[in-house]
mmCIF file of C-alpha atoms in Angstrom:
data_model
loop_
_atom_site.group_PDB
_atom_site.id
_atom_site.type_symbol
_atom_site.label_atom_id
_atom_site.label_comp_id
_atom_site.label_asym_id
_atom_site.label_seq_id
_atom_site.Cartn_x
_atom_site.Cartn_y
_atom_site.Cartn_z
ATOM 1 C CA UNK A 156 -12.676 12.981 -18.642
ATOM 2 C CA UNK A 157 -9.655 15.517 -18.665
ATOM 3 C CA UNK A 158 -7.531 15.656 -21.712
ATOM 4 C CA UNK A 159 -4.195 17.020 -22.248
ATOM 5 C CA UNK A 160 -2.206 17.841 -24.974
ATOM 6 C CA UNK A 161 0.768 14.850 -25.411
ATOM 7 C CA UNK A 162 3.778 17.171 -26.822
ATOM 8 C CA UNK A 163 5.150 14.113 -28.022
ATOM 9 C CA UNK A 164 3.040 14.208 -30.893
ATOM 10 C CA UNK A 165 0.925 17.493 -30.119
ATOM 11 C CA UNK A 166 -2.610 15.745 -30.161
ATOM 12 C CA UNK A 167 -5.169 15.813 -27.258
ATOM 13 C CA UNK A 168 -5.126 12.678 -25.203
ATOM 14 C CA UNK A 169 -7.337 11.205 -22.301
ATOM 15 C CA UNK A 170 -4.920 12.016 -19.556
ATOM 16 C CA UNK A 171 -5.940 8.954 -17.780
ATOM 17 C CA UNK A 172 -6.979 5.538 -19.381
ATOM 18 C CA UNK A 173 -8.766 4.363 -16.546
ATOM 19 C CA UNK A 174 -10.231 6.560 -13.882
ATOM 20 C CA UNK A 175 -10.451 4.599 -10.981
ATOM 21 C CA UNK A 176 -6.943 3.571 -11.355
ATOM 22 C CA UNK A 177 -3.415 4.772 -9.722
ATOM 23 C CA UNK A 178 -1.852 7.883 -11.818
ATOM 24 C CA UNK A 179 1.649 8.979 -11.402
ATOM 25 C CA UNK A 180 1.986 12.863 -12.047
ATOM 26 C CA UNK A 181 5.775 13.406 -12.560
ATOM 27 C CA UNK A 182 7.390 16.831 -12.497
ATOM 28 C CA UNK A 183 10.667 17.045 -13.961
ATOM 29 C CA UNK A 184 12.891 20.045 -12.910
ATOM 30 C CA UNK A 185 16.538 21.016 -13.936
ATOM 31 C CA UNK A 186 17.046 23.875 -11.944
ATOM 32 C CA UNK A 187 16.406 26.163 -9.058
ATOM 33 C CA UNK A 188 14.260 29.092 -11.050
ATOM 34 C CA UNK A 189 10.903 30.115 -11.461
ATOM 35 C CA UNK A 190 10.744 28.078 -14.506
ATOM 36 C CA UNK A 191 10.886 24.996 -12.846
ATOM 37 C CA UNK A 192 8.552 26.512 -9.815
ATOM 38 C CA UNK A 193 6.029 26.392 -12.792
ATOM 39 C CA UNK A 194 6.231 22.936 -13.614
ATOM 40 C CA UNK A 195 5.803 21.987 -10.014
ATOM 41 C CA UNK A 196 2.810 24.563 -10.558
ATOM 42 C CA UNK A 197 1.458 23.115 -13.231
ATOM 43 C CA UNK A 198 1.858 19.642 -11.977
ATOM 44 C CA UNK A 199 0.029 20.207 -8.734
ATOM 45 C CA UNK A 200 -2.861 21.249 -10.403
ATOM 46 C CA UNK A 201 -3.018 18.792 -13.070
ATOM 47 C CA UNK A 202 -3.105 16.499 -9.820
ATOM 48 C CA UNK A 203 -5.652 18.061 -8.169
ATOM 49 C CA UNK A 204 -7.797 18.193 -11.364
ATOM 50 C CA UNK A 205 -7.574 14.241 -11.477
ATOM 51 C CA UNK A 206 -8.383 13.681 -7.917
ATOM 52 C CA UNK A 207 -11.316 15.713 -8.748
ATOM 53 C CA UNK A 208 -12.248 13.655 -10.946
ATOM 54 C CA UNK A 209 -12.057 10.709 -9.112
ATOM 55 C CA UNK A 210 -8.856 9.543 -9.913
ATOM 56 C CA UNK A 211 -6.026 8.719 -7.573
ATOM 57 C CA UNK A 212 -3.214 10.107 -7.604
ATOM 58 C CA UNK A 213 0.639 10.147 -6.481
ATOM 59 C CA UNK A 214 2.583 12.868 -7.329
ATOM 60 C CA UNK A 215 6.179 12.746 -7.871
ATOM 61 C CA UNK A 216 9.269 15.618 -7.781
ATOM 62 C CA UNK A 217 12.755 16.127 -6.575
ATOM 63 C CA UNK A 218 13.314 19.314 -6.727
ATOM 64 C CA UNK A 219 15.984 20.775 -5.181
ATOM 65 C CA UNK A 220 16.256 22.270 -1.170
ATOM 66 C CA UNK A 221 15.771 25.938 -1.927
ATOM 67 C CA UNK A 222 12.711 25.259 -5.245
ATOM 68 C CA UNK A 223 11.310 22.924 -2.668
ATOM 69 C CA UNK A 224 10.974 25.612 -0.093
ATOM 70 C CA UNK A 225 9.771 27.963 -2.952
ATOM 71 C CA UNK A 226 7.145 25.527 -3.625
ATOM 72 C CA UNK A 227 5.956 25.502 -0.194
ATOM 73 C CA UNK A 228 5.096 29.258 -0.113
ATOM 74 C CA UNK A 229 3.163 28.541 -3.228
ATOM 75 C CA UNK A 230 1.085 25.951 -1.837
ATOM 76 C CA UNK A 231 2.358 23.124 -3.719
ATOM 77 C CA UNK A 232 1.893 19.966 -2.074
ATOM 78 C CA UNK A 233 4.775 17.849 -1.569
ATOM 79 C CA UNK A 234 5.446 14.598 -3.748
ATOM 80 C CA UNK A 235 4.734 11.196 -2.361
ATOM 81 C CA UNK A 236 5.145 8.381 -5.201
ATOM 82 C CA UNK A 237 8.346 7.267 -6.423
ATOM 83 C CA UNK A 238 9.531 7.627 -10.381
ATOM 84 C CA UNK A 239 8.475 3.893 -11.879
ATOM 85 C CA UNK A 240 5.693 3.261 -9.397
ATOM 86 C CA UNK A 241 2.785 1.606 -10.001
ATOM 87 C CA UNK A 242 0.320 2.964 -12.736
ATOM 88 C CA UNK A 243 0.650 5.149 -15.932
ATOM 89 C CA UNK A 244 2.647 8.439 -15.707
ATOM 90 C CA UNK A 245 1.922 12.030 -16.680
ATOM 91 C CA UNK A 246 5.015 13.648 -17.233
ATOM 92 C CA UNK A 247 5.080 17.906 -16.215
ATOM 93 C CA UNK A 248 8.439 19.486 -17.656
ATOM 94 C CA UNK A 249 10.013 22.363 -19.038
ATOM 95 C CA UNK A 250 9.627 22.979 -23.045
ATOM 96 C CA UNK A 251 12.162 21.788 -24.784
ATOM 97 C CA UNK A 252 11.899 25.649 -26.784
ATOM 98 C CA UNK A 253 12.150 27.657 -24.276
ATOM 99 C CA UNK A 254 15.021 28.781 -21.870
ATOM 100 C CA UNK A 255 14.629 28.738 -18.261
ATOM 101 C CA UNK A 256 15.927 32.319 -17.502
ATOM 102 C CA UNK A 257 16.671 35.046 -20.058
ATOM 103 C CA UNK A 258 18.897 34.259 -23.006
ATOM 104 C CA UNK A 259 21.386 30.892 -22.697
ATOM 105 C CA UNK A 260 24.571 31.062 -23.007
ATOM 106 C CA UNK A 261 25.698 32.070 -26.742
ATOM 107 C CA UNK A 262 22.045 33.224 -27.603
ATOM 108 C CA UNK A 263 20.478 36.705 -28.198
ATOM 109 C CA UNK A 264 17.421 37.623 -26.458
ATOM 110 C CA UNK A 265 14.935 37.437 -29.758
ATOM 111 C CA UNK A 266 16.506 34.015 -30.116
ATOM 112 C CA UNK A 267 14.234 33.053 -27.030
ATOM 113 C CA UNK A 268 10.459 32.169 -26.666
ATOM 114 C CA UNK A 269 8.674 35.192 -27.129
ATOM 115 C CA UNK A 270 7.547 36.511 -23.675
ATOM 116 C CA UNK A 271 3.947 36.425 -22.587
ATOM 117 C CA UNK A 272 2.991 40.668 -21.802
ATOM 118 C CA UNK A 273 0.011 41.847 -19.851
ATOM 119 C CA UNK A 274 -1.338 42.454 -22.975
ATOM 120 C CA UNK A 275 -2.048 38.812 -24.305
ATOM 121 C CA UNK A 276 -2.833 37.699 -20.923
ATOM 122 C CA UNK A 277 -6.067 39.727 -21.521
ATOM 123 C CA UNK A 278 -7.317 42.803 -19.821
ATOM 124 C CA UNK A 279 -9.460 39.804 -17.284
ATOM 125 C CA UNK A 280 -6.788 38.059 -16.300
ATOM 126 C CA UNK A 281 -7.037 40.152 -12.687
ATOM 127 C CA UNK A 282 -10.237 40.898 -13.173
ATOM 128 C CA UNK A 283 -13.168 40.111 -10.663
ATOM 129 C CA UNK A 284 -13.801 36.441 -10.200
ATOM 130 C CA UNK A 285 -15.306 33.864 -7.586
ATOM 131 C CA UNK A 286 -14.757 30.371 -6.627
ATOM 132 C CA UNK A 287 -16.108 28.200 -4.164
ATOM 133 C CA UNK A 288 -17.884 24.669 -2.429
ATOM 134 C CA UNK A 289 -17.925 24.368 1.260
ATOM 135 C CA UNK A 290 -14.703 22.201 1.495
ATOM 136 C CA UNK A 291 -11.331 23.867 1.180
ATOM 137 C CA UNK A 292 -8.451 21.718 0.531
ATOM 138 C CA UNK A 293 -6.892 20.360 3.557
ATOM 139 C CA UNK A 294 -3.834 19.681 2.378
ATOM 140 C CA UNK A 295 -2.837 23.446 1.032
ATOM 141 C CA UNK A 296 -1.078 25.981 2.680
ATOM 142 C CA UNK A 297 -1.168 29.718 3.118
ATOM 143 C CA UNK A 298 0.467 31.100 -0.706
ATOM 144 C CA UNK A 299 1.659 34.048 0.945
ATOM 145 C CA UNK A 300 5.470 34.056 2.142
ATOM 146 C CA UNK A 301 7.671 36.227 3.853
ATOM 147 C CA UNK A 302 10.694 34.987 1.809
ATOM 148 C CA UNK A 303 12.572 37.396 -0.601
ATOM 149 C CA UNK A 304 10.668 38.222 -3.716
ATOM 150 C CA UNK A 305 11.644 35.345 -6.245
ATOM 151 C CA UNK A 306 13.643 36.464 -9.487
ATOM 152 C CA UNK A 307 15.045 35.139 -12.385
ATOM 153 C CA UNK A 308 17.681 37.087 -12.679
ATOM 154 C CA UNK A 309 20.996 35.423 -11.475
ATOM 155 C CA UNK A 310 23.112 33.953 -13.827
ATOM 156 C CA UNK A 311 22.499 31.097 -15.972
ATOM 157 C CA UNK A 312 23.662 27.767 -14.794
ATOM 158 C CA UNK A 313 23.770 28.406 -11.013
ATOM 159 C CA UNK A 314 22.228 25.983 -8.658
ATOM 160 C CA UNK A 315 21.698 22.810 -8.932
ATOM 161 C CA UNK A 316 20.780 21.051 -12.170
ATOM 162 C CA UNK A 317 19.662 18.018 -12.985
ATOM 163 C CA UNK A 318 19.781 16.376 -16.178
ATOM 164 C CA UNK A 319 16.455 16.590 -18.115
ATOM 165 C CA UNK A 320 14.908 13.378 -18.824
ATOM 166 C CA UNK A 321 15.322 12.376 -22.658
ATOM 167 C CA UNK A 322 11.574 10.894 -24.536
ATOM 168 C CA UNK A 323 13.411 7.265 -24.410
ATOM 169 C CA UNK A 324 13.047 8.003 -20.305
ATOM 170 C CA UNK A 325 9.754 9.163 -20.419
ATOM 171 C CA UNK A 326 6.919 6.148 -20.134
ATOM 172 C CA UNK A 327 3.621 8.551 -20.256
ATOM 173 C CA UNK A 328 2.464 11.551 -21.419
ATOM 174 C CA UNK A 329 4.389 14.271 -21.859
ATOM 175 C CA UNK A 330 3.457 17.531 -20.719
ATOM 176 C CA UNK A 331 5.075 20.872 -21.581
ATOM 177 C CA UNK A 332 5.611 24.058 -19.571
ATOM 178 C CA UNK A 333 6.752 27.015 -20.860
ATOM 179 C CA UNK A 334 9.676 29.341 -19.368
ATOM 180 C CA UNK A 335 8.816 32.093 -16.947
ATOM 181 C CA UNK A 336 11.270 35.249 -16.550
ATOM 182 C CA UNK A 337 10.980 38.184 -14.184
ATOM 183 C CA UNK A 338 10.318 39.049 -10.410
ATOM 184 C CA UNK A 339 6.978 39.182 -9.029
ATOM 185 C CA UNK A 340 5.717 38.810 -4.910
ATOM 186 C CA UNK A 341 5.507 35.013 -3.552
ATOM 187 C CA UNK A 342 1.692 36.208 -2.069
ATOM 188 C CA UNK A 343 0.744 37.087 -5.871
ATOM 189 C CA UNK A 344 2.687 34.298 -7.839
ATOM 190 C CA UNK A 345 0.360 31.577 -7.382
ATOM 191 C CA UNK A 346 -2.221 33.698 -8.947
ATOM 192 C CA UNK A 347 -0.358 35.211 -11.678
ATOM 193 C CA UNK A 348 0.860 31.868 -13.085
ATOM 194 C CA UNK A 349 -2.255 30.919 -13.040
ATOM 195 C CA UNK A 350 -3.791 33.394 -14.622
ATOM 196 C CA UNK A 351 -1.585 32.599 -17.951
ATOM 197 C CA UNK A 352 -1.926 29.664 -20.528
ATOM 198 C CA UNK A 353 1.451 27.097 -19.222
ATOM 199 C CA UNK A 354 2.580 26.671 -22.977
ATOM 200 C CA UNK A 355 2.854 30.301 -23.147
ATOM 201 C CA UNK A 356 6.164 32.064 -21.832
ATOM 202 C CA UNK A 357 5.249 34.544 -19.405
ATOM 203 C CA UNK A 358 7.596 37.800 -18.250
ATOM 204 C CA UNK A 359 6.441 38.682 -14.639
ATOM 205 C CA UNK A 360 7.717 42.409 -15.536
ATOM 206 C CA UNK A 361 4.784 43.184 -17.871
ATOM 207 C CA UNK A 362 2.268 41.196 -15.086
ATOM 208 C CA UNK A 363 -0.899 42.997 -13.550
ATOM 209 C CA UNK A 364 1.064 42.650 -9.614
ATOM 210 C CA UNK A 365 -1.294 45.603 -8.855
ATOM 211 C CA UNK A 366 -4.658 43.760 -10.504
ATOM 212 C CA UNK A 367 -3.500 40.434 -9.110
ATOM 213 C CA UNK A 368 -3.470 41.513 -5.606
ATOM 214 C CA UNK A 369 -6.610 43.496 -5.499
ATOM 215 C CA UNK A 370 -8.729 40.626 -6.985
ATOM 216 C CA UNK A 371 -7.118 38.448 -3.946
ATOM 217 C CA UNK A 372 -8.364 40.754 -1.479
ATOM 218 C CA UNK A 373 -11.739 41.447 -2.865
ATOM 219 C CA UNK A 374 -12.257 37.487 -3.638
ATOM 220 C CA UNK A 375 -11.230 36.339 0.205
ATOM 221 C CA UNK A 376 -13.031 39.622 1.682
ATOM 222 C CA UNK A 377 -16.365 38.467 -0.814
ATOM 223 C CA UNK A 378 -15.965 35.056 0.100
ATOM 224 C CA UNK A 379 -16.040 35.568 3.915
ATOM 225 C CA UNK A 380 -19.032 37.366 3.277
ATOM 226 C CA UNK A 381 -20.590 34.889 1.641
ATOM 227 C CA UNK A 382 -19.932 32.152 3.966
ATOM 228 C CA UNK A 383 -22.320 34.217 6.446
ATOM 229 C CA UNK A 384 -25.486 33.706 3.872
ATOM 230 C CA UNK A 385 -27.683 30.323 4.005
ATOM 231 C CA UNK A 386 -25.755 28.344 2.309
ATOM 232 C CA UNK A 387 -26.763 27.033 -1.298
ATOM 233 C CA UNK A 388 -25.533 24.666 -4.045
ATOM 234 C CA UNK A 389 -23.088 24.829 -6.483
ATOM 235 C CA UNK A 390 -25.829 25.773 -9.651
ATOM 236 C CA UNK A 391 -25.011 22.647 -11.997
ATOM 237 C CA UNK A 392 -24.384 24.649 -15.421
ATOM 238 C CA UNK A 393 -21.784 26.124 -13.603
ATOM 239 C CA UNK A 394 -20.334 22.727 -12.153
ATOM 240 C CA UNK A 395 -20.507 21.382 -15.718
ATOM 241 C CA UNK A 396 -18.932 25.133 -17.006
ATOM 242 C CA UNK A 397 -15.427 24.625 -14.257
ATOM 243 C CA UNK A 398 -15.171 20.822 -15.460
ATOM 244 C CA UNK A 399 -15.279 21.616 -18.928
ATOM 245 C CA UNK A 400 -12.381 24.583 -18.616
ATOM 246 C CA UNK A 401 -10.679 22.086 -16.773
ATOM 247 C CA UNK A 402 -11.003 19.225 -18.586
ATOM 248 C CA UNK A 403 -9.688 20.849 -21.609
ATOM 249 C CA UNK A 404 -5.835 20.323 -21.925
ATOM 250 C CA UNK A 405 -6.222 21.898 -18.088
ATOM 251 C CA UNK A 406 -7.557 25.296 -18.854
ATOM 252 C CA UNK A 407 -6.957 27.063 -15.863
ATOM 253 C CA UNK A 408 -7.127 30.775 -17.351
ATOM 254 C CA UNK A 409 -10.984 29.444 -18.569
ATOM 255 C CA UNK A 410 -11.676 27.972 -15.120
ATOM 256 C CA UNK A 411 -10.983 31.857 -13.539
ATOM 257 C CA UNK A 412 -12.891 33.366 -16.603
ATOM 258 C CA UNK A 413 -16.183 30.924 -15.324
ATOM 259 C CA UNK A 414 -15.785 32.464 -11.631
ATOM 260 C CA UNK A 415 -15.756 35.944 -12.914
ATOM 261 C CA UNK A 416 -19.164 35.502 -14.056
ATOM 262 C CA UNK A 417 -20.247 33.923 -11.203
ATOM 263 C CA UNK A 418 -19.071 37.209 -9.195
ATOM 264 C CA UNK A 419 -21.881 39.800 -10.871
ATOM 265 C CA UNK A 420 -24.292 36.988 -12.150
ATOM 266 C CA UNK A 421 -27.772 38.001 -11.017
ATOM 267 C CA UNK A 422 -29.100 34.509 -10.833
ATOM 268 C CA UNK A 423 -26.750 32.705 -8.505
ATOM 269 C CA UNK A 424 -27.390 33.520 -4.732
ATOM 270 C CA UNK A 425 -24.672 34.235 -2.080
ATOM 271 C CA UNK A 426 -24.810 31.104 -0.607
ATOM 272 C CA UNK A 427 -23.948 29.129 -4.287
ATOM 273 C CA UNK A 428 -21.557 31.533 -5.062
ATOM 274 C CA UNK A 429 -19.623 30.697 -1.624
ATOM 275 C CA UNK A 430 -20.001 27.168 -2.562
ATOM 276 C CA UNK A 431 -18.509 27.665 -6.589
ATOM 277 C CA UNK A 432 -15.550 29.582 -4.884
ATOM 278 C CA UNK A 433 -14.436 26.885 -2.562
ATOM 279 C CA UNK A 434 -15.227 24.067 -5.154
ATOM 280 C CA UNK A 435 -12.787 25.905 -7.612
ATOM 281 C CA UNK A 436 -10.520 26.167 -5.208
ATOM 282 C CA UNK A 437 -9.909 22.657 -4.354
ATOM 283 C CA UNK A 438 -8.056 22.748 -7.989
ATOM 284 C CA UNK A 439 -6.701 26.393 -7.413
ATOM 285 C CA UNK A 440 -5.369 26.148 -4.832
ATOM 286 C CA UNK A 441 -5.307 30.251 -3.519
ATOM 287 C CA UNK A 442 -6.825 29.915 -0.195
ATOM 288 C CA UNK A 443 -9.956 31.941 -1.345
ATOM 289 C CA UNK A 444 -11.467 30.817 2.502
ATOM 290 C CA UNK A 445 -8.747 31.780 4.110
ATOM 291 C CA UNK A 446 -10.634 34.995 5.155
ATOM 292 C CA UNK A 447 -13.629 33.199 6.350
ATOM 293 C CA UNK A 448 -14.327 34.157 10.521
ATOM 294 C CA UNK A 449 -11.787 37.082 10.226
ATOM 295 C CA UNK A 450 -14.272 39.844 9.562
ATOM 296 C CA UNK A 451 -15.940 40.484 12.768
#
């Protein structure tokens, strides 16, 4: 059962009461910026986690025109429930501590969250990892984009914004997301956000870009390799290893820590590892199979 921490009270909940039953995941965003990209980050795979575990779910967002199209070259599926729909309601927002994009108005820059640097992302956050089950999920799209390299950087307060819901709106759990700042490419973002703990602030100038997109390339080129082997299944310690990271107040940085041990471990086979890869991910969401036919 996945729980998540309720920042209404900071304790760890069950996200879901009943797991067979209708879940609304609601992402709230004020703004056009990669701050609110993270939410809808954040919320997509706190959806995906749920429908893993055999809960369904409709997701729910309306961002604006241009974050929607940002979403989009993340891979971020689009919403489909309505706000007040049937069933309980997770609730994916910004924190109410941190500031969307560099200082606000009136505030110095140490007044801010204190950024996220390369440094407390650990040295593994890039490093080699693995994912995989036979199944990719049908519904993502290609993370890579053509579109202009997304930044932080314009001034506060343009684009639109919409109001941020107040706890006397907010019928669920609430789940917090903290600010991003920074450029980084669209085909590495995905990866990078991922990569760091969501209640953390995170400045994309002190990111890994260079260790982010090498362990793309060598995870899609080792995948497509490993599609060619007999294929084998997902070993179930390490089934029961990617539920438990995820499970856990949604740990995706664990979940990525599991599937670099899968890459060198001696005692899964090719075909299993193939498998882990795509099983992860359905709840990653990085098109790790993407590769898969393109080698010969």
């Amino acid at each position: 059962m996945l729980r998540i921490t309720d920042a209404r009270t900071g304790e760890t909940v069950d996200a879901v009461r009943a797991r067979r039953g209708l879940t609304r995941v609601e992402a709230h965003v004020e703004r056009d910026d990669l701050s609110a990209l993270r939410v809808l980050l954040v919320a997509d795979v706190l959806a995906r986690a749920l429908e893993l575990g055999g809960t369904p779910v409709a997701t729910v967002a309306d961002p604006p025109a241009a974050l929607r199209a940002r979403a989009d070259a993340l891979g971020i599926r689009r919403a489909e429930g309505e706000r007040g729909g049937a069933g309980p309601a997770l609730h994916v927002l910004a924190s109410a501590s941190g500031a969307p994009e560099g200082p606000a108005p009136g505030r110095s820059a140490s007044e801010e969250a204190a950024p996220m640097d390369a440094t407390s992302m650990g040295a593994n956050s890039m490093g080699s990892t693995s994912m995989g089950e036979n199944s990719t999920d049908p519904t993502s799209t290609d993370p890579t984009s053509t579109d202009p390299t997304p930044t932080d950087t314009a001034p506060a307060g343009q684009g639109p914004v919409i109001p941020a819901p107040s706890d006397a709106d907010l019928d669920g759990v609430r789940i917090e997301v903290a600010p991003v700042s920074g450029t980084a490419d669209p085909s590495l973002l995905r990866m990078i956000l991922l990569a760091a703990p969501r209640r953390q602030s995170l400045d994309l100038a002190a990111a890994d870009l260079d260790g982010a997109r090498e362990t793309l390339g060598r995870w899609r080129e080792a995948v497509a390799g490993w599609a060619t082997r007999p294929s084998k299944p997902v070993p179930e310690h390490v089934r029961q290893e990617l539920r438990a990271a995820w499970e856990d107040d949604l740990d995706v940085p664990a979940v990525l820590e599991v599937l670099r041990r899968v890459e060198h471990a001696e005692d899964v086979p090719d075909g299993a590892r193939f498998e882990t890869y795509a099983y992860a991910d359905r709840l990653l969401g990085l098109e790790l199979t993407r590769d898969i036919g393109t080698q010969w």
